[in-house]
Amino acid sequence: MADPIVEVQNLRKTYGPKVAVADVSFSVAPGEIFGILGPNGSGKTTAVECIAGLRDADDGHILVIGIDPQTHPDLIREHVGIQFQEAGLHDKVTVLEALSLFASFYETPADVDDLLTVLDLKDTRDARFKSLSGGQKQRVSIALALVGNPKVAILDELTQGLDPQARRTTWEVVRRARDTGATVLLVTHFMEEAERLCDRLVILDHGRIIAEGSPQELIDSVGDARSLEDVFVALTAKSPAASTTRSA
Ligand code: ADP
């Protein structure tokens, strides 16, 4: 692999007695679309929040473009764009105002009009955030993650709540971001999305990696699996953590 742009070694994060991330290590090469998959509560969001410097890890080492986000969260923000499940914008702000404001935080922002066009938001540029549909709000949150032209874009449940057509358009936007130089960390629990988009991925279960590889490698590694969904079902059935939960 080329020198990794993101390196995570033995990451651990607890919330009081709750172990959200037990022990996670992986590397992401520049230009990859790298998936972090797993069921709800498996530690995906906590892991990427540590990578983005938004949460303090309890243990482990992280490097993003050679910078430790735990000790230099301010330096990381210039290079990492993060999309949250909730954009958290003020109801009265318009789409254009929000994007222009976020663009002003960065030295070399993306072209706002271009982003509006690509994300099919041109007609809503002067609309207030609160008046947008769920799908439009989702696309604004993606635009906000990409407006800084980040070297690493972290997209969390990218297509949650989108209809199939909007989902496919959004996948194109992610491929385009990669083609124009971004590395993408894609958090998802949609197996089909990961299968179509990701170059490589890890599957988390109860804060640990239970599988890693390209979608095809993972499918080939499990007997009669024909899709990532099959792989996921087979692996989580075997996972000791999963069986503990089932018998609990
Ligand atoms: P995922 O993104 O895979 O759904 P999360 O990282 O959000 O997983 O959560 C992992 C575990 O940590 C879950 O059990 C969740 O309830 C718990 N958790 C997440 N955030 C907090 C928090 N701020 N305080 C306490 N527990 C949390």
mmCIF file with all atom_site columns, N, CA and C and ligand atoms in Angstrom, residues 13-16 18-21 36-49 55 85 156-157 187 204 207, ligand 1:
data_model
loop_
_atom_site.group_PDB
_atom_site.id
_atom_site.type_symbol
_atom_site.label_atom_id
_atom_site.label_alt_id
_atom_site.label_comp_id
_atom_site.label_asym_id
_atom_site.label_entity_id
_atom_site.label_seq_id
_atom_site.pdbx_PDB_ins_code
_atom_site.Cartn_x
_atom_site.Cartn_y
_atom_site.Cartn_z
_atom_site.occupancy
_atom_site.B_iso_or_equiv
_atom_site.pdbx_formal_charge
_atom_site.auth_seq_id
_atom_site.auth_comp_id
_atom_site.auth_asym_id
_atom_site.auth_atom_id
_atom_site.pdbx_PDB_model_num
ATOM   1   N N   . LYS A 1 13  ? -11.993 3.418  23.062 1.00 0.00 ? 13  LYS A N   1
ATOM   2   C CA  . LYS A 1 13  ? -12.744 4.544  23.627 1.00 0.00 ? 13  LYS A CA  1
ATOM   3   C C   . LYS A 1 13  ? -13.919 4.001  24.442 1.00 0.00 ? 13  LYS A C   1
ATOM   4   N N   . THR A 1 14  ? -13.980 4.435  25.688 1.00 0.00 ? 14  THR A N   1
ATOM   5   C CA  . THR A 1 14  ? -15.093 4.015  26.544 1.00 0.00 ? 14  THR A CA  1
ATOM   6   C C   . THR A 1 14  ? -15.885 5.254  26.956 1.00 0.00 ? 14  THR A C   1
ATOM   7   N N   . TYR A 1 15  ? -17.149 5.027  27.255 1.00 0.00 ? 15  TYR A N   1
ATOM   8   C CA  . TYR A 1 15  ? -17.975 6.065  27.890 1.00 0.00 ? 15  TYR A CA  1
ATOM   9   C C   . TYR A 1 15  ? -18.363 5.494  29.244 1.00 0.00 ? 15  TYR A C   1
ATOM   10  N N   . GLY A 1 16  ? -17.687 5.884  30.307 1.00 0.00 ? 16  GLY A N   1
ATOM   11  C CA  . GLY A 1 16  ? -17.933 5.265  31.613 1.00 0.00 ? 16  GLY A CA  1
ATOM   12  C C   . GLY A 1 16  ? -17.693 3.763  31.481 1.00 0.00 ? 16  GLY A C   1
ATOM   13  N N   . LYS A 1 18  ? -19.209 1.761  29.501 1.00 0.00 ? 18  LYS A N   1
ATOM   14  C CA  . LYS A 1 18  ? -19.542 1.280  28.151 1.00 0.00 ? 18  LYS A CA  1
ATOM   15  C C   . LYS A 1 18  ? -18.307 1.305  27.253 1.00 0.00 ? 18  LYS A C   1
ATOM   16  N N   . VAL A 1 19  ? -17.922 0.159  26.710 1.00 0.00 ? 19  VAL A N   1
ATOM   17  C CA  . VAL A 1 19  ? -16.801 0.115  25.768 1.00 0.00 ? 19  VAL A CA  1
ATOM   18  C C   . VAL A 1 19  ? -17.369 0.317  24.363 1.00 0.00 ? 19  VAL A C   1
ATOM   19  N N   . ALA A 1 20  ? -17.162 1.490  23.786 1.00 0.00 ? 20  ALA A N   1
ATOM   20  C CA  . ALA A 1 20  ? -17.700 1.775  22.447 1.00 0.00 ? 20  ALA A CA  1
ATOM   21  C C   . ALA A 1 20  ? -16.751 1.220  21.379 1.00 0.00 ? 20  ALA A C   1
ATOM   22  N N   . VAL A 1 21  ? -15.449 1.488  21.541 1.00 0.00 ? 21  VAL A N   1
ATOM   23  C CA  . VAL A 1 21  ? -14.426 0.951  20.627 1.00 0.00 ? 21  VAL A CA  1
ATOM   24  C C   . VAL A 1 21  ? -13.432 0.190  21.503 1.00 0.00 ? 21  VAL A C   1
ATOM   25  N N   . ILE A 1 36  ? -16.452 1.816  6.794  1.00 0.00 ? 36  ILE A N   1
ATOM   26  C CA  . ILE A 1 36  ? -16.511 1.332  8.176  1.00 0.00 ? 36  ILE A CA  1
ATOM   27  C C   . ILE A 1 36  ? -17.950 0.885  8.384  1.00 0.00 ? 36  ILE A C   1
ATOM   28  N N   . LEU A 1 37  ? -18.116 -0.428 8.416  1.00 0.00 ? 37  LEU A N   1
ATOM   29  C CA  . LEU A 1 37  ? -19.460 -1.004 8.458  1.00 0.00 ? 37  LEU A CA  1
ATOM   30  C C   . LEU A 1 37  ? -19.723 -1.633 9.809  1.00 0.00 ? 37  LEU A C   1
ATOM   31  N N   . GLY A 1 38  ? -20.988 -1.850 10.071 1.00 0.00 ? 38  GLY A N   1
ATOM   32  C CA  . GLY A 1 38  ? -21.334 -2.564 11.294 1.00 0.00 ? 38  GLY A CA  1
ATOM   33  C C   . GLY A 1 38  ? -22.730 -2.195 11.724 1.00 0.00 ? 38  GLY A C   1
ATOM   34  N N   . PRO A 1 39  ? -23.294 -3.007 12.598 1.00 0.00 ? 39  PRO A N   1
ATOM   35  C CA  . PRO A 1 39  ? -24.640 -2.703 13.073 1.00 0.00 ? 39  PRO A CA  1
ATOM   36  C C   . PRO A 1 39  ? -24.652 -1.468 13.965 1.00 0.00 ? 39  PRO A C   1
ATOM   37  N N   . ASN A 1 40  ? -25.825 -0.953 14.258 1.00 0.00 ? 40  ASN A N   1
ATOM   38  C CA  . ASN A 1 40  ? -25.939 0.183  15.163 1.00 0.00 ? 40  ASN A CA  1
ATOM   39  C C   . ASN A 1 40  ? -25.272 -0.161 16.489 1.00 0.00 ? 40  ASN A C   1
ATOM   40  N N   . GLY A 1 41  ? -24.526 0.812  17.014 1.00 0.00 ? 41  GLY A N   1
ATOM   41  C CA  . GLY A 1 41  ? -23.907 0.613  18.323 1.00 0.00 ? 41  GLY A CA  1
ATOM   42  C C   . GLY A 1 41  ? -22.588 -0.131 18.275 1.00 0.00 ? 41  GLY A C   1
ATOM   43  N N   . SER A 1 42  ? -22.052 -0.403 17.068 1.00 0.00 ? 42  SER A N   1
ATOM   44  C CA  . SER A 1 42  ? -20.811 -1.185 16.987 1.00 0.00 ? 42  SER A CA  1
ATOM   45  C C   . SER A 1 42  ? -19.555 -0.315 17.132 1.00 0.00 ? 42  SER A C   1
ATOM   46  N N   . GLY A 1 43  ? -19.717 1.012  17.221 1.00 0.00 ? 43  GLY A N   1
ATOM   47  C CA  . GLY A 1 43  ? -18.574 1.881  17.486 1.00 0.00 ? 43  GLY A CA  1
ATOM   48  C C   . GLY A 1 43  ? -18.092 2.688  16.291 1.00 0.00 ? 43  GLY A C   1
ATOM   49  N N   . LYS A 1 44  ? -18.841 2.664  15.202 1.00 0.00 ? 44  LYS A N   1
ATOM   50  C CA  . LYS A 1 44  ? -18.404 3.330  13.963 1.00 0.00 ? 44  LYS A CA  1
ATOM   51  C C   . LYS A 1 44  ? -18.255 4.847  14.157 1.00 0.00 ? 44  LYS A C   1
ATOM   52  N N   . THR A 1 45  ? -19.309 5.470  14.671 1.00 0.00 ? 45  THR A N   1
ATOM   53  C CA  . THR A 1 45  ? -19.280 6.932  14.804 1.00 0.00 ? 45  THR A CA  1
ATOM   54  C C   . THR A 1 45  ? -18.229 7.364  15.820 1.00 0.00 ? 45  THR A C   1
ATOM   55  N N   . THR A 1 46  ? -18.134 6.630  16.909 1.00 0.00 ? 46  THR A N   1
ATOM   56  C CA  . THR A 1 46  ? -17.111 6.968  17.913 1.00 0.00 ? 46  THR A CA  1
ATOM   57  C C   . THR A 1 46  ? -15.720 6.910  17.277 1.00 0.00 ? 46  THR A C   1
ATOM   58  N N   . ALA A 1 47  ? -15.464 5.870  16.485 1.00 0.00 ? 47  ALA A N   1
ATOM   59  C CA  . ALA A 1 47  ? -14.142 5.736  15.858 1.00 0.00 ? 47  ALA A CA  1
ATOM   60  C C   . ALA A 1 47  ? -13.851 6.922  14.946 1.00 0.00 ? 47  ALA A C   1
ATOM   61  N N   . VAL A 1 48  ? -14.815 7.304  14.092 1.00 0.00 ? 48  VAL A N   1
ATOM   62  C CA  . VAL A 1 48  ? -14.508 8.408  13.158 1.00 0.00 ? 48  VAL A CA  1
ATOM   63  C C   . VAL A 1 48  ? -14.457 9.752  13.894 1.00 0.00 ? 48  VAL A C   1
ATOM   64  N N   . GLU A 1 49  ? -15.190 9.876  14.990 1.00 0.00 ? 49  GLU A N   1
ATOM   65  C CA  . GLU A 1 49  ? -15.085 11.125 15.755 1.00 0.00 ? 49  GLU A CA  1
ATOM   66  C C   . GLU A 1 49  ? -13.697 11.258 16.386 1.00 0.00 ? 49  GLU A C   1
ATOM   67  N N   . ARG A 1 55  ? -13.269 13.702 19.470 1.00 0.00 ? 55  ARG A N   1
ATOM   68  C CA  . ARG A 1 55  ? -13.349 12.984 20.751 1.00 0.00 ? 55  ARG A CA  1
ATOM   69  C C   . ARG A 1 55  ? -11.966 12.537 21.164 1.00 0.00 ? 55  ARG A C   1
ATOM   70  N N   . GLN A 1 85  ? -24.750 12.997 11.036 1.00 0.00 ? 85  GLN A N   1
ATOM   71  C CA  . GLN A 1 85  ? -26.100 12.514 10.753 1.00 0.00 ? 85  GLN A CA  1
ATOM   72  C C   . GLN A 1 85  ? -27.096 13.658 10.860 1.00 0.00 ? 85  GLN A C   1
ATOM   73  N N   . ASP A 1 156 ? -20.915 10.055 7.316  1.00 0.00 ? 156 ASP A N   1
ATOM   74  C CA  . ASP A 1 156 ? -21.527 9.153  8.307  1.00 0.00 ? 156 ASP A CA  1
ATOM   75  C C   . ASP A 1 156 ? -22.991 8.934  7.947  1.00 0.00 ? 156 ASP A C   1
ATOM   76  N N   . GLU A 1 157 ? -23.333 7.702  7.611  1.00 0.00 ? 157 GLU A N   1
ATOM   77  C CA  . GLU A 1 157 ? -24.697 7.352  7.190  1.00 0.00 ? 157 GLU A CA  1
ATOM   78  C C   . GLU A 1 157 ? -25.182 8.316  6.100  1.00 0.00 ? 157 GLU A C   1
ATOM   79  N N   . VAL A 1 187 ? -18.930 5.765  6.652  1.00 0.00 ? 187 VAL A N   1
ATOM   80  C CA  . VAL A 1 187 ? -19.557 4.998  7.733  1.00 0.00 ? 187 VAL A CA  1
ATOM   81  C C   . VAL A 1 187 ? -20.946 4.587  7.272  1.00 0.00 ? 187 VAL A C   1
ATOM   82  N N   . LEU A 1 204 ? -17.158 -3.752 11.757 1.00 0.00 ? 204 LEU A N   1
ATOM   83  C CA  . LEU A 1 204 ? -17.049 -3.702 13.221 1.00 0.00 ? 204 LEU A CA  1
ATOM   84  C C   . LEU A 1 204 ? -18.213 -4.442 13.859 1.00 0.00 ? 204 LEU A C   1
ATOM   85  N N   . GLY A 1 207 ? -17.361 -3.017 18.815 1.00 0.00 ? 207 GLY A N   1
ATOM   86  C CA  . GLY A 1 207 ? -16.120 -2.270 18.998 1.00 0.00 ? 207 GLY A CA  1
ATOM   87  C C   . GLY A 1 207 ? -14.861 -2.957 18.524 1.00 0.00 ? 207 GLY A C   1
HETATM 88  P P1  . ADP B 2 .   ? -22.414 3.267  15.780 1.00 0.00 ? 1   ADP B P1  1
HETATM 89  O O1  . ADP B 2 .   ? -21.944 4.510  15.092 1.00 0.00 ? 1   ADP B O1  1
HETATM 90  O O2  . ADP B 2 .   ? -21.816 2.017  15.218 1.00 0.00 ? 1   ADP B O2  1
HETATM 91  O O3  . ADP B 2 .   ? -23.911 3.194  15.865 1.00 0.00 ? 1   ADP B O3  1
HETATM 92  P P2  . ADP B 2 .   ? -21.535 4.529  18.232 1.00 0.00 ? 1   ADP B P2  1
HETATM 93  O O4  . ADP B 2 .   ? -20.085 4.848  18.130 1.00 0.00 ? 1   ADP B O4  1
HETATM 94  O O5  . ADP B 2 .   ? -22.506 5.652  18.020 1.00 0.00 ? 1   ADP B O5  1
HETATM 95  O O6  . ADP B 2 .   ? -21.879 3.298  17.291 1.00 0.00 ? 1   ADP B O6  1
HETATM 96  O O7  . ADP B 2 .   ? -21.840 3.928  19.661 1.00 0.00 ? 1   ADP B O7  1
HETATM 97  C C1  . ADP B 2 .   ? -21.110 2.816  20.193 1.00 0.00 ? 1   ADP B C1  1
HETATM 98  C C2  . ADP B 2 .   ? -21.638 2.548  21.605 1.00 0.00 ? 1   ADP B C2  1
HETATM 99  O O8  . ADP B 2 .   ? -21.305 3.630  22.460 1.00 0.00 ? 1   ADP B O8  1
HETATM 100 C C3  . ADP B 2 .   ? -23.154 2.394  21.676 1.00 0.00 ? 1   ADP B C3  1
HETATM 101 O O9  . ADP B 2 .   ? -23.460 1.414  22.642 1.00 0.00 ? 1   ADP B O9  1
HETATM 102 C C4  . ADP B 2 .   ? -23.627 3.757  22.123 1.00 0.00 ? 1   ADP B C4  1
HETATM 103 O O10 . ADP B 2 .   ? -24.832 3.658  22.859 1.00 0.00 ? 1   ADP B O10 1
HETATM 104 C C5  . ADP B 2 .   ? -22.474 4.207  23.025 1.00 0.00 ? 1   ADP B C5  1
HETATM 105 N N1  . ADP B 2 .   ? -22.319 5.675  23.002 1.00 0.00 ? 1   ADP B N1  1
HETATM 106 C C6  . ADP B 2 .   ? -22.114 6.443  21.907 1.00 0.00 ? 1   ADP B C6  1
HETATM 107 N N2  . ADP B 2 .   ? -21.978 7.738  22.264 1.00 0.00 ? 1   ADP B N2  1
HETATM 108 C C7  . ADP B 2 .   ? -22.088 7.769  23.631 1.00 0.00 ? 1   ADP B C7  1
HETATM 109 C C8  . ADP B 2 .   ? -22.041 8.816  24.604 1.00 0.00 ? 1   ADP B C8  1
HETATM 110 N N3  . ADP B 2 .   ? -21.808 10.079 24.242 1.00 0.00 ? 1   ADP B N3  1
HETATM 111 N N4  . ADP B 2 .   ? -22.203 8.472  25.895 1.00 0.00 ? 1   ADP B N4  1
HETATM 112 C C9  . ADP B 2 .   ? -22.412 7.188  26.263 1.00 0.00 ? 1   ADP B C9  1
HETATM 113 N N5  . ADP B 2 .   ? -22.467 6.146  25.395 1.00 0.00 ? 1   ADP B N5  1
HETATM 114 C C10 . ADP B 2 .   ? -22.311 6.433  24.100 1.00 0.00 ? 1   ADP B C10 1
#
